[in-house]
PDB file of C-alpha atoms and ligand atoms in Angstrom:
ATOM      1  CA  UNK V   1       3.053  -4.677-110.071  1.00 95.00           C
ATOM      2  CA  UNK V   2       2.142  -7.311-112.706  1.00 97.00           C
ATOM      3  CA  UNK V   3      -0.097  -9.864-111.005  1.00 98.00           C
ATOM      4  CA  UNK V   4      -1.416 -13.316-111.913  1.00 98.00           C
ATOM      5  CA  UNK V   5      -4.264 -14.569-109.726  1.00 98.00           C
ATOM      6  CA  UNK V   6      -4.505 -18.339-109.243  1.00 98.00           C
ATOM      7  CA  UNK V   7      -7.844 -19.424-107.770  1.00 98.00           C
ATOM      8  CA  UNK V   8     -10.639 -17.096-108.886  1.00 98.00           C
ATOM      9  CA  UNK V   9     -13.142 -17.897-106.157  1.00 98.00           C
ATOM     10  CA  UNK V  10     -14.196 -15.791-103.171  1.00 97.00           C
ATOM     11  CA  UNK V  11     -10.637 -14.706-102.337  1.00 98.00           C
ATOM     12  CA  UNK V  12      -9.395 -14.409-105.921  1.00 98.00           C
ATOM     13  CA  UNK V  13     -12.137 -11.893-106.722  1.00 98.00           C
ATOM     14  CA  UNK V  14     -11.448  -9.801-103.584  1.00 98.00           C
ATOM     15  CA  UNK V  15      -7.771  -9.766-104.518  1.00 98.00           C
ATOM     16  CA  UNK V  16      -8.529  -8.658-108.049  1.00 98.00           C
ATOM     17  CA  UNK V  17     -10.611  -5.715-106.772  1.00 98.00           C
ATOM     18  CA  UNK V  18      -8.029  -4.576-104.201  1.00 98.00           C
ATOM     19  CA  UNK V  19      -5.125  -5.001-106.642  1.00 98.00           C
ATOM     20  CA  UNK V  20      -6.859  -2.780-109.197  1.00 98.00           C
ATOM     21  CA  UNK V  21      -7.684  -0.173-106.509  1.00 98.00           C
ATOM     22  CA  UNK V  22      -3.968  -0.067-105.636  1.00 98.00           C
ATOM     23  CA  UNK V  23      -3.011   0.503-109.284  1.00 98.00           C
ATOM     24  CA  UNK V  24      -1.684  -2.972-110.127  1.00 98.00           C
ATOM     25  CA  UNK V  25      -2.102  -4.717-113.473  1.00 97.00           C
ATOM     26  CA  UNK V  26      -3.876  -8.100-113.524  1.00 98.00           C
ATOM     27  CA  UNK V  27      -2.223 -10.141-116.276  1.00 97.00           C
ATOM     28  CA  UNK V  28      -4.417 -13.228-115.894  1.00 97.00           C
ATOM     29  CA  UNK V  29      -6.739 -15.168-113.630  1.00 98.00           C
ATOM     30  CA  UNK V  30      -6.393 -18.961-113.547  1.00 98.00           C
ATOM     31  CA  UNK V  31      -9.138 -21.295-112.372  1.00 98.00           C
ATOM     32  CA  UNK V  32     -10.478 -24.589-113.756  1.00 97.00           C
ATOM     33  CA  UNK V  33     -14.075 -23.867-112.732  1.00 97.00           C
ATOM     34  CA  UNK V  34     -14.699 -20.188-112.076  1.00 97.00           C
ATOM     35  CA  UNK V  35     -16.640 -18.295-114.753  1.00 96.00           C
ATOM     36  CA  UNK V  36     -14.661 -15.398-116.214  1.00 95.00           C
ATOM     37  CA  UNK V  37     -11.173 -16.753-115.512  1.00 97.00           C
ATOM     38  CA  UNK V  38      -8.591 -16.101-118.265  1.00 96.00           C
ATOM     39  CA  UNK V  39      -7.338 -19.717-118.301  1.00 97.00           C
ATOM     40  CA  UNK V  40      -8.408 -23.031-116.809  1.00 97.00           C
ATOM     41  CA  UNK V  41      -4.845 -24.026-115.876  1.00 97.00           C
ATOM     42  CA  UNK V  42      -1.335 -22.608-115.761  1.00 97.00           C
ATOM     43  CA  UNK V  43      -0.363 -24.755-118.760  1.00 96.00           C
ATOM     44  CA  UNK V  44      -3.085 -23.103-120.845  1.00 96.00           C
ATOM     45  CA  UNK V  45      -1.774 -19.620-120.102  1.00 95.00           C
ATOM     46  CA  UNK V  46       0.020 -18.030-123.095  1.00 91.00           C
ATOM     47  CA  UNK V  47       3.627 -16.897-122.319  1.00 91.00           C
ATOM     48  CA  UNK V  48       3.581 -13.614-120.435  1.00 92.00           C
ATOM     49  CA  UNK V  49       5.424 -10.790-122.211  1.00 90.00           C
ATOM     50  CA  UNK V  50       7.812  -9.511-121.108  1.00 92.00           C
ATOM     51  CA  UNK V  51       8.874 -12.553-119.075  1.00 90.00           C
ATOM     52  CA  UNK V  52       9.414 -12.186-115.323  1.00 89.00           C
ATOM     53  CA  UNK V  53      12.760 -10.671-114.347  1.00 88.00           C
ATOM     54  CA  UNK V  54      14.115  -9.255-111.087  1.00 87.00           C
ATOM     55  CA  UNK V  55      13.604  -5.734-112.470  1.00 89.00           C
ATOM     56  CA  UNK V  56      10.114  -6.374-113.853  1.00 92.00           C
ATOM     57  CA  UNK V  57       8.723  -9.362-111.954  1.00 93.00           C
ATOM     58  CA  UNK V  58       5.461 -11.190-112.323  1.00 96.00           C
ATOM     59  CA  UNK V  59       3.914 -11.824-108.894  1.00 98.00           C
ATOM     60  CA  UNK V  60       1.364 -14.576-108.487  1.00 98.00           C
ATOM     61  CA  UNK V  61      -1.240 -14.482-105.714  1.00 98.00           C
ATOM     62  CA  UNK V  62      -2.677 -17.941-105.091  1.00 98.00           C
ATOM     63  CA  UNK V  63      -5.789 -18.637-103.017  1.00 98.00           C
ATOM     64  CA  UNK V  64      -6.891 -21.964-104.480  1.00 98.00           C
ATOM     65  CA  UNK V  65      -7.243 -25.518-103.177  1.00 96.00           C
ATOM     66  CA  UNK V  66      -4.288 -27.629-102.056  1.00 93.00           C
ATOM     67  CA  UNK V  67      -4.195 -30.737-104.315  1.00 94.00           C
ATOM     68  CA  UNK V  68      -2.088 -29.041-107.017  1.00 95.00           C
ATOM     69  CA  UNK V  69       0.006 -26.803-104.806  1.00 97.00           C
ATOM     70  CA  UNK V  70       3.230 -28.700-105.456  1.00 97.00           C
ATOM     71  CA  UNK V  71       2.958 -28.439-109.265  1.00 97.00           C
ATOM     72  CA  UNK V  72       1.854 -24.811-108.994  1.00 98.00           C
ATOM     73  CA  UNK V  73       4.812 -23.650-106.889  1.00 98.00           C
ATOM     74  CA  UNK V  74       7.217 -25.538-109.182  1.00 98.00           C
ATOM     75  CA  UNK V  75       5.622 -23.738-112.170  1.00 98.00           C
ATOM     76  CA  UNK V  76       6.008 -20.310-110.498  1.00 98.00           C
ATOM     77  CA  UNK V  77       9.665 -21.041-109.725  1.00 97.00           C
ATOM     78  CA  UNK V  78      10.391 -22.247-113.296  1.00 97.00           C
ATOM     79  CA  UNK V  79       8.945 -19.049-114.713  1.00 96.00           C
ATOM     80  CA  UNK V  80      10.747 -16.754-112.252  1.00 96.00           C
ATOM     81  CA  UNK V  81       7.462 -15.583-110.719  1.00 97.00           C
ATOM     82  CA  UNK V  82       7.422 -14.225-107.184  1.00 98.00           C
ATOM     83  CA  UNK V  83       4.447 -15.302-105.130  1.00 97.00           C
ATOM     84  CA  UNK V  84       2.010 -15.078-102.260  1.00 98.00           C
ATOM     85  CA  UNK V  85       0.506 -18.425-101.230  1.00 98.00           C
ATOM     86  CA  UNK V  86      -2.668 -18.084 -99.183  1.00 98.00           C
ATOM     87  CA  UNK V  87      -4.017 -21.560 -99.976  1.00 98.00           C
ATOM     88  CA  UNK V  88      -4.337 -23.602 -96.764  1.00 97.00           C
ATOM     89  CA  UNK V  89      -4.319 -27.347 -96.056  1.00 94.00           C
ATOM     90  CA  UNK V  90      -0.798 -28.300 -97.257  1.00 95.00           C
ATOM     91  CA  UNK V  91       1.220 -27.919 -94.000  1.00 91.00           C
ATOM     92  CA  UNK V  92       2.253 -31.552 -93.985  1.00 91.00           C
ATOM     93  CA  UNK V  93       4.193 -31.236 -97.254  1.00 96.00           C
ATOM     94  CA  UNK V  94       5.518 -27.728 -96.649  1.00 95.00           C
ATOM     95  CA  UNK V  95       9.208 -28.284 -97.318  1.00 96.00           C
ATOM     96  CA  UNK V  96       8.744 -30.286-100.555  1.00 97.00           C
ATOM     97  CA  UNK V  97       6.284 -27.684-101.869  1.00 98.00           C
ATOM     98  CA  UNK V  98       8.594 -24.736-101.152  1.00 98.00           C
ATOM     99  CA  UNK V  99      11.847 -26.328-102.353  1.00 98.00           C
ATOM    100  CA  UNK V 100      11.627 -25.256-106.061  1.00 98.00           C
ATOM    101  CA  UNK V 101      11.165 -21.609-105.068  1.00 97.00           C
ATOM    102  CA  UNK V 102      14.120 -21.794-102.646  1.00 97.00           C
ATOM    103  CA  UNK V 103      16.265 -23.312-105.407  1.00 97.00           C
ATOM    104  CA  UNK V 104      15.163 -20.747-108.011  1.00 96.00           C
ATOM    105  CA  UNK V 105      15.829 -17.802-105.666  1.00 95.00           C
ATOM    106  CA  UNK V 106      12.400 -16.268-106.299  1.00 96.00           C
ATOM    107  CA  UNK V 107      10.533 -14.431-103.540  1.00 97.00           C
ATOM    108  CA  UNK V 108       7.687 -16.392-101.953  1.00 98.00           C
ATOM    109  CA  UNK V 109       5.618 -15.581 -98.865  1.00 98.00           C
ATOM    110  CA  UNK V 110       3.128 -18.099 -97.506  1.00 98.00           C
ATOM    111  CA  UNK V 111       0.720 -18.118 -94.589  1.00 98.00           C
ATOM    112  CA  UNK V 112      -2.563 -19.318 -93.204  1.00 98.00           C
ATOM    113  CA  UNK V 113      -3.897 -15.808 -92.656  1.00 98.00           C
ATOM    114  CA  UNK V 114      -2.802 -12.546 -94.292  1.00 98.00           C
ATOM    115  CA  UNK V 115      -5.026 -10.144 -92.305  1.00 98.00           C
ATOM    116  CA  UNK V 116      -3.431  -7.640 -89.955  1.00 98.00           C
ATOM    117  CA  UNK V 117      -5.919  -8.552 -87.213  1.00 98.00           C
ATOM    118  CA  UNK V 118      -5.183 -12.271 -87.346  1.00 98.00           C
ATOM    119  CA  UNK V 119      -1.451 -11.590 -87.224  1.00 98.00           C
ATOM    120  CA  UNK V 120      -1.920  -9.351 -84.181  1.00 98.00           C
ATOM    121  CA  UNK V 121      -3.967 -12.191 -82.724  1.00 98.00           C
ATOM    122  CA  UNK V 122      -1.209 -14.792 -83.336  1.00 98.00           C
ATOM    123  CA  UNK V 123       1.144 -12.658 -81.266  1.00 98.00           C
ATOM    124  CA  UNK V 124      -1.359 -11.774 -78.530  1.00 98.00           C
ATOM    125  CA  UNK V 125      -2.536 -15.366 -78.019  1.00 98.00           C
ATOM    126  CA  UNK V 126       1.030 -16.603 -77.853  1.00 98.00           C
ATOM    127  CA  UNK V 127       1.925 -13.941 -75.275  1.00 98.00           C
ATOM    128  CA  UNK V 128      -1.145 -14.792 -73.168  1.00 98.00           C
ATOM    129  CA  UNK V 129      -0.225 -18.497 -73.287  1.00 98.00           C
ATOM    130  CA  UNK V 130       3.325 -17.664 -72.186  1.00 98.00           C
ATOM    131  CA  UNK V 131       2.033 -15.825 -69.089  1.00 98.00           C
ATOM    132  CA  UNK V 132      -0.574 -18.496 -68.337  1.00 98.00           C
ATOM    133  CA  UNK V 133       2.099 -21.174 -68.589  1.00 98.00           C
ATOM    134  CA  UNK V 134       4.134 -19.457 -65.866  1.00 98.00           C
ATOM    135  CA  UNK V 135       1.231 -19.829 -63.414  1.00 98.00           C
ATOM    136  CA  UNK V 136       0.804 -23.541 -64.120  1.00 97.00           C
ATOM    137  CA  UNK V 137      -2.939 -23.043 -63.507  1.00 98.00           C
ATOM    138  CA  UNK V 138      -4.369 -22.863 -67.021  1.00 98.00           C
ATOM    139  CA  UNK V 139      -5.417 -25.444 -69.584  1.00 98.00           C
ATOM    140  CA  UNK V 140      -5.876 -24.293 -73.205  1.00 98.00           C
ATOM    141  CA  UNK V 141      -7.845 -25.045 -76.380  1.00 98.00           C
ATOM    142  CA  UNK V 142      -8.560 -23.411 -79.760  1.00 98.00           C
ATOM    143  CA  UNK V 143     -11.953 -23.190 -81.461  1.00 98.00           C
ATOM    144  CA  UNK V 144     -12.679 -22.077 -85.032  1.00 98.00           C
ATOM    145  CA  UNK V 145     -15.917 -21.421 -86.937  1.00 98.00           C
ATOM    146  CA  UNK V 146     -16.160 -21.011 -90.714  1.00 98.00           C
ATOM    147  CA  UNK V 147     -18.740 -20.938 -93.519  1.00 98.00           C
ATOM    148  CA  UNK V 148     -20.162 -24.148 -94.955  1.00 98.00           C
ATOM    149  CA  UNK V 149     -18.108 -23.979 -98.189  1.00 97.00           C
ATOM    150  CA  UNK V 150     -14.752 -24.381 -96.446  1.00 97.00           C
ATOM    151  CA  UNK V 151     -13.037 -27.589 -97.544  1.00 94.00           C
ATOM    152  CA  UNK V 152     -10.172 -28.000 -95.031  1.00 95.00           C
ATOM    153  CA  UNK V 153     -10.413 -28.589 -91.322  1.00 95.00           C
ATOM    154  CA  UNK V 154      -9.095 -27.415 -88.930  1.00 97.00           C
ATOM    155  CA  UNK V 155      -8.493 -24.034 -90.553  1.00 98.00           C
ATOM    156  CA  UNK V 156      -4.896 -23.124 -91.337  1.00 97.00           C
ATOM    157  CA  UNK V 157      -5.265 -20.192 -88.949  1.00 98.00           C
ATOM    158  CA  UNK V 158      -6.327 -22.479 -86.083  1.00 98.00           C
ATOM    159  CA  UNK V 159      -3.275 -24.642 -86.730  1.00 97.00           C
ATOM    160  CA  UNK V 160      -0.978 -21.595 -86.709  1.00 98.00           C
ATOM    161  CA  UNK V 161      -2.506 -20.431 -83.415  1.00 98.00           C
ATOM    162  CA  UNK V 162      -2.159 -23.945 -81.990  1.00 98.00           C
ATOM    163  CA  UNK V 163       1.496 -24.204 -83.036  1.00 98.00           C
ATOM    164  CA  UNK V 164       2.137 -20.909 -81.215  1.00 98.00           C
ATOM    165  CA  UNK V 165       0.391 -22.156 -78.066  1.00 98.00           C
ATOM    166  CA  UNK V 166       2.368 -25.411 -78.129  1.00 98.00           C
ATOM    167  CA  UNK V 167       5.599 -23.391 -78.231  1.00 98.00           C
ATOM    168  CA  UNK V 168       4.559 -21.591 -75.041  1.00 98.00           C
ATOM    169  CA  UNK V 169       2.903 -24.372 -73.043  1.00 98.00           C
ATOM    170  CA  UNK V 170       5.293 -26.759 -71.357  1.00 98.00           C
ATOM    171  CA  UNK V 171       2.756 -29.513 -70.577  1.00 97.00           C
ATOM    172  CA  UNK V 172       1.403 -29.793 -74.151  1.00 98.00           C
ATOM    173  CA  UNK V 173       3.189 -31.283 -77.146  1.00 98.00           C
ATOM    174  CA  UNK V 174       0.604 -32.311 -79.730  1.00 98.00           C
ATOM    175  CA  UNK V 175      -2.389 -30.878 -81.599  1.00 98.00           C
ATOM    176  CA  UNK V 176      -5.591 -32.949 -81.287  1.00 98.00           C
ATOM    177  CA  UNK V 177      -7.985 -31.921 -84.120  1.00 97.00           C
ATOM    178  CA  UNK V 178     -10.475 -34.824 -83.750  1.00 96.00           C
ATOM    179  CA  UNK V 179     -13.738 -35.177 -81.874  1.00 94.00           C
ATOM    180  CA  UNK V 180     -12.760 -37.326 -78.895  1.00 94.00           C
ATOM    181  CA  UNK V 181     -14.658 -40.299 -77.558  1.00 96.00           C
ATOM    182  CA  UNK V 182     -12.335 -40.555 -74.575  1.00 97.00           C
ATOM    183  CA  UNK V 183     -10.792 -38.168 -72.022  1.00 98.00           C
ATOM    184  CA  UNK V 184      -8.283 -35.768 -73.527  1.00 98.00           C
ATOM    185  CA  UNK V 185      -4.686 -36.178 -72.339  1.00 98.00           C
ATOM    186  CA  UNK V 186      -2.914 -33.259 -70.649  1.00 97.00           C
ATOM    187  CA  UNK V 187      -0.293 -33.080 -73.424  1.00 98.00           C
ATOM    188  CA  UNK V 188      -2.945 -32.757 -76.173  1.00 98.00           C
ATOM    189  CA  UNK V 189      -4.103 -29.305 -77.325  1.00 98.00           C
ATOM    190  CA  UNK V 190      -7.680 -29.625 -78.529  1.00 98.00           C
ATOM    191  CA  UNK V 191      -8.510 -27.745 -81.761  1.00 98.00           C
ATOM    192  CA  UNK V 192     -12.259 -27.708 -82.356  1.00 98.00           C
ATOM    193  CA  UNK V 193     -13.844 -26.892 -85.745  1.00 98.00           C
ATOM    194  CA  UNK V 194     -17.417 -25.949 -86.684  1.00 98.00           C
ATOM    195  CA  UNK V 195     -18.981 -25.169 -90.075  1.00 98.00           C
ATOM    196  CA  UNK V 196     -22.066 -22.988 -90.295  1.00 98.00           C
ATOM    197  CA  UNK V 197     -23.604 -20.486 -92.719  1.00 98.00           C
ATOM    198  CA  UNK V 198     -21.400 -17.684 -94.013  1.00 98.00           C
ATOM    199  CA  UNK V 199     -18.891 -16.958 -91.209  1.00 98.00           C
ATOM    200  CA  UNK V 200     -15.677 -15.628 -92.880  1.00 98.00           C
ATOM    201  CA  UNK V 201     -13.513 -16.923 -90.010  1.00 98.00           C
ATOM    202  CA  UNK V 202     -13.743 -16.777 -86.192  1.00 98.00           C
ATOM    203  CA  UNK V 203     -10.981 -18.101 -83.945  1.00 98.00           C
ATOM    204  CA  UNK V 204     -11.074 -18.293 -80.142  1.00 99.00           C
ATOM    205  CA  UNK V 205      -8.341 -19.266 -77.708  1.00 99.00           C
ATOM    206  CA  UNK V 206      -9.508 -20.510 -74.306  1.00 98.00           C
ATOM    207  CA  UNK V 207      -7.234 -20.329 -71.276  1.00 98.00           C
ATOM    208  CA  UNK V 208      -9.115 -22.035 -68.506  1.00 98.00           C
ATOM    209  CA  UNK V 209      -8.349 -22.389 -64.794  1.00 98.00           C
ATOM    210  CA  UNK V 210     -10.384 -23.446 -61.753  1.00 98.00           C
ATOM    211  CA  UNK V 211     -10.946 -19.764 -60.983  1.00 98.00           C
ATOM    212  CA  UNK V 212     -11.777 -18.310 -64.416  1.00 98.00           C
ATOM    213  CA  UNK V 213     -11.661 -18.463 -68.209  1.00 98.00           C
ATOM    214  CA  UNK V 214      -9.762 -16.074 -70.451  1.00 98.00           C
ATOM    215  CA  UNK V 215     -11.255 -16.046 -73.968  1.00 98.00           C
ATOM    216  CA  UNK V 216      -9.453 -14.295 -76.809  1.00 98.00           C
ATOM    217  CA  UNK V 217     -11.322 -14.024 -80.114  1.00 98.00           C
ATOM    218  CA  UNK V 218     -10.465 -12.816 -83.589  1.00 98.00           C
ATOM    219  CA  UNK V 219     -13.555 -12.399 -85.752  1.00 98.00           C
ATOM    220  CA  UNK V 220     -13.137 -11.546 -89.436  1.00 98.00           C
ATOM    221  CA  UNK V 221     -16.083  -9.428 -90.595  1.00 98.00           C
ATOM    222  CA  UNK V 222     -15.416  -9.762 -94.348  1.00 98.00           C
ATOM    223  CA  UNK V 223     -12.672 -11.215 -96.600  1.00 98.00           C
ATOM    224  CA  UNK V 224     -11.268  -7.760 -97.323  1.00 97.00           C
ATOM    225  CA  UNK V 225      -8.740  -7.955 -94.501  1.00 98.00           C
ATOM    226  CA  UNK V 226      -7.264 -11.204 -95.850  1.00 98.00           C
ATOM    227  CA  UNK V 227      -7.142  -9.807 -99.397  1.00 98.00           C
ATOM    228  CA  UNK V 228      -5.601  -6.440 -98.511  1.00 98.00           C
ATOM    229  CA  UNK V 229      -2.873  -8.164 -96.460  1.00 98.00           C
ATOM    230  CA  UNK V 230      -2.167 -10.532 -99.358  1.00 98.00           C
ATOM    231  CA  UNK V 231      -1.778  -7.683-101.861  1.00 98.00           C
ATOM    232  CA  UNK V 232       0.475  -5.751 -99.447  1.00 98.00           C
ATOM    233  CA  UNK V 233       2.549  -8.911 -98.930  1.00 98.00           C
ATOM    234  CA  UNK V 234       2.796  -9.269-102.739  1.00 98.00           C
ATOM    235  CA  UNK V 235       4.119  -5.693-102.994  1.00 97.00           C
ATOM    236  CA  UNK V 236       6.686  -6.583-100.297  1.00 97.00           C
ATOM    237  CA  UNK V 237       7.831  -9.928-101.758  1.00 97.00           C
ATOM    238  CA  UNK V 238       8.085  -8.792-105.385  1.00 95.00           C
ATOM    239  CA  UNK V 239      11.503  -7.233-104.741  1.00 92.00           C
ATOM    240  CA  UNK V 240      12.845 -10.055-102.512  1.00 94.00           C
ATOM    241  CA  UNK V 241      14.532 -13.354-103.336  1.00 94.00           C
ATOM    242  CA  UNK V 242      13.717 -15.505-100.331  1.00 96.00           C
ATOM    243  CA  UNK V 243      11.012 -17.923 -99.214  1.00 98.00           C
ATOM    244  CA  UNK V 244       9.454 -16.764 -95.955  1.00 98.00           C
ATOM    245  CA  UNK V 245       6.401 -17.250 -93.731  1.00 97.00           C
ATOM    246  CA  UNK V 246       4.000 -14.306 -93.575  1.00 98.00           C
ATOM    247  CA  UNK V 247       5.277 -13.650 -90.050  1.00 96.00           C
ATOM    248  CA  UNK V 248       8.324 -11.982 -91.606  1.00 96.00           C
ATOM    249  CA  UNK V 249       6.176  -9.549 -93.558  1.00 97.00           C
ATOM    250  CA  UNK V 250       4.342  -8.654 -90.338  1.00 96.00           C
ATOM    251  CA  UNK V 251       7.635  -8.316 -88.428  1.00 95.00           C
ATOM    252  CA  UNK V 252       8.386  -5.487 -90.862  1.00 92.00           C
ATOM    253  CA  UNK V 253       4.885  -4.027 -90.683  1.00 91.00           C
ATOM    254  CA  UNK V 254       4.748  -4.114 -86.857  1.00 92.00           C
ATOM    255  CA  UNK V 255       8.498  -3.384 -86.621  1.00 90.00           C
ATOM    256  CA  UNK V 256       8.646  -6.301 -84.198  1.00 73.00           C
ATOM    257  CA  UNK V 257      11.849  -8.328 -84.638  1.00 64.00           C
TER     258      UNK V 257
HETATM  259  N1  NAI Y   1      -4.222 -17.199 -96.043  1.00 64.32           N
HETATM  260  C1  NAI Y   1      -5.333 -16.477 -95.902  1.00 64.32           C
HETATM  261  O1  NAI Y   1      -5.312 -15.305 -95.450  1.00 64.32           O
HETATM  262  C2  NAI Y   1      -6.634 -17.042 -96.368  1.00 64.32           C
HETATM  263  C3  NAI Y   1      -6.640 -18.273 -96.938  1.00 64.32           C
HETATM  264  N2  NAI Y   1      -7.780 -18.767 -97.470  1.00 64.32           N
HETATM  265  C4  NAI Y   1      -7.638 -20.030 -98.172  1.00 64.32           C
HETATM  266  O2  NAI Y   1      -7.653 -19.732 -99.566  1.00 64.32           O
HETATM  267  C5  NAI Y   1      -8.218 -20.828-100.277  1.00 64.32           C
HETATM  268  C6  NAI Y   1      -9.344 -20.341-101.169  1.00 64.32           C
HETATM  269  O3  NAI Y   1     -10.379 -19.797-100.383  1.00 64.32           O
HETATM  270  P1  NAI Y   1     -11.708 -19.249-101.101  1.00 64.32           P
HETATM  271  O4  NAI Y   1     -11.380 -18.238-102.147  1.00 64.32           O
HETATM  272  O5  NAI Y   1     -12.643 -18.876 -99.999  1.00 64.32           O
HETATM  273  O6  NAI Y   1     -12.250 -20.583-101.794  1.00 64.32           O
HETATM  274  P2  NAI Y   1     -13.164 -20.743-103.087  1.00 64.32           P
HETATM  275  O7  NAI Y   1     -13.660 -22.137-103.070  1.00 64.32           O
HETATM  276  O8  NAI Y   1     -14.142 -19.622-103.176  1.00 64.32           O
HETATM  277  O9  NAI Y   1     -12.130 -20.548-104.298  1.00 64.32           O
HETATM  278  C7  NAI Y   1     -11.112 -21.437-104.587  1.00 64.32           C
HETATM  279  C8  NAI Y   1     -10.985 -21.485-106.097  1.00 64.32           C
HETATM  280  O10 NAI Y   1      -9.776 -22.177-106.429  1.00 64.32           O
HETATM  281  C9  NAI Y   1     -10.045 -22.887-107.633  1.00 64.32           C
HETATM  282  N3  NAI Y   1      -9.009 -23.891-107.803  1.00 64.32           N
HETATM  283  C10 NAI Y   1      -8.944 -25.136-107.277  1.00 64.32           C
HETATM  284  N4  NAI Y   1      -7.795 -25.733-107.668  1.00 64.32           N
HETATM  285  C11 NAI Y   1      -7.141 -24.837-108.461  1.00 64.32           C
HETATM  286  C12 NAI Y   1      -5.908 -24.863-109.162  1.00 64.32           C
HETATM  287  N5  NAI Y   1      -5.098 -25.920-109.122  1.00 64.32           N
HETATM  288  N6  NAI Y   1      -5.557 -23.783-109.879  1.00 64.32           N
HETATM  289  C13 NAI Y   1      -6.342 -22.709-109.926  1.00 64.32           C
HETATM  290  N7  NAI Y   1      -7.508 -22.612-109.256  1.00 64.32           N
HETATM  291  C14 NAI Y   1      -7.904 -23.674-108.536  1.00 64.32           C
HETATM  292  C15 NAI Y   1     -11.460 -23.427-107.459  1.00 64.32           C
HETATM  293  O11 NAI Y   1     -12.045 -23.761-108.714  1.00 64.32           O
HETATM  294  C16 NAI Y   1     -12.145 -22.236-106.786  1.00 64.32           C
HETATM  295  O12 NAI Y   1     -12.771 -21.386-107.730  1.00 64.32           O
HETATM  296  C17 NAI Y   1      -8.604 -21.866 -99.218  1.00 64.32           C
HETATM  297  O13 NAI Y   1      -7.529 -22.774 -99.080  1.00 64.32           O
HETATM  298  C18 NAI Y   1      -8.739 -21.031 -97.949  1.00 64.32           C
HETATM  299  O14 NAI Y   1      -8.552 -21.763 -96.787  1.00 64.32           O
HETATM  300  C19 NAI Y   1      -8.958 -18.083 -97.443  1.00 64.32           C
HETATM  301  C20 NAI Y   1      -9.016 -16.855 -96.859  1.00 64.32           C
HETATM  302  C21 NAI Y   1      -7.855 -16.230 -96.262  1.00 64.32           C
HETATM  303  O1  LIG Y   2     -11.367 -20.865 -96.041  1.00 64.32           O
HETATM  304  C1  LIG Y   2     -11.522 -19.741 -95.497  1.00 64.32           C
HETATM  305  O2  LIG Y   2     -12.539 -19.062 -95.671  1.00 64.32           O
HETATM  306  C2  LIG Y   2     -10.448 -19.233 -94.645  1.00 64.32           C
HETATM  307  N1  LIG Y   2      -9.334 -19.904 -94.616  1.00 64.32           N
HETATM  308  C3  LIG Y   2      -8.154 -19.560 -93.908  1.00 64.32           C
HETATM  309  C4  LIG Y   2      -7.817 -20.644 -92.904  1.00 64.32           C
HETATM  310  O3  LIG Y   2      -7.966 -21.833 -93.215  1.00 64.32           O
HETATM  311  O4  LIG Y   2      -7.347 -20.307 -91.819  1.00 64.32           O
HETATM  312  C5  LIG Y   2      -8.180 -18.166 -93.350  1.00 64.32           C
HETATM  313  C6  LIG Y   2      -9.524 -17.658 -92.919  1.00 64.32           C
HETATM  314  O5  LIG Y   2      -9.828 -18.138 -91.660  1.00 64.32           O
HETATM  315  C7  LIG Y   2     -10.609 -17.952 -93.935  1.00 64.32           C
END
């Protein structure tokens, strides 16, 4: 695969290492600040030869920051690049961001967490919430802890977990990500964020009743799990022509339709 890496920070460097281990070619790394990047912006990148085609695609893997996501995805679509978008913090403009790729018919897979473990966890926490909901006895909440450098809050992963819980919990209909200075309403699902030290990403779902608490936790030990999943998703999307959430990649991997 011919890969361009956009965002050459902690994740970009992990992705470069894993891509090389898997025999892929890194055409360029793009980052306005990171030392060692090939170009500071997409516009400064020389034309890639040969250009991206369905038979010989360029696949971009982006783990950057959200302010320029709209321009970036439009650029990838214009150049016929397929892509993996791991950048978080742009959920509220999802459809506008993805539209150019849908119109261009390039393959694009996006998601808040590309690790196998987190994607197992999305499914397990949703299943647990479904069972708890049937009893009518359990309240729920989500808590996430990340390193001090993280810029968005709550994490994209916490929001994905929370969206899954909302789907399964009849008495809740809204995510509450703020610190509250009042009693929480029954229909609000509290999502609590903490920032400390170097934690790569820990997410806990609480299902709490008068009798007991069920706690489900996913704890990333390093960033390698995120990066390996992203490179595998890039291999998968490079021969497709649709725009899909990462869930679809994991449906194939888990053979869970
Ligand atoms: N989906 C997933 O599995 C995961 C997603 N993430 C997300 O990936 C993103 C990056 O995470 P890290 O690598 O830890 O952050 P980081 O801060 O180490 O690296 C981000 C890099 O992106 C660069 N950047 C900012 N705007 C850019 C642009 N327009 N074009 C190119 N580069 C740009 C910054 O200069 C920085 O070097 C965050 O949004 C984070 O939440 C992180 C881990 C896993
Ligand atoms: O910024 C991070 O580090 C992470 N971001 C993603 C998120 O926002 O969910 C994934 C992972 O938790 C690490």
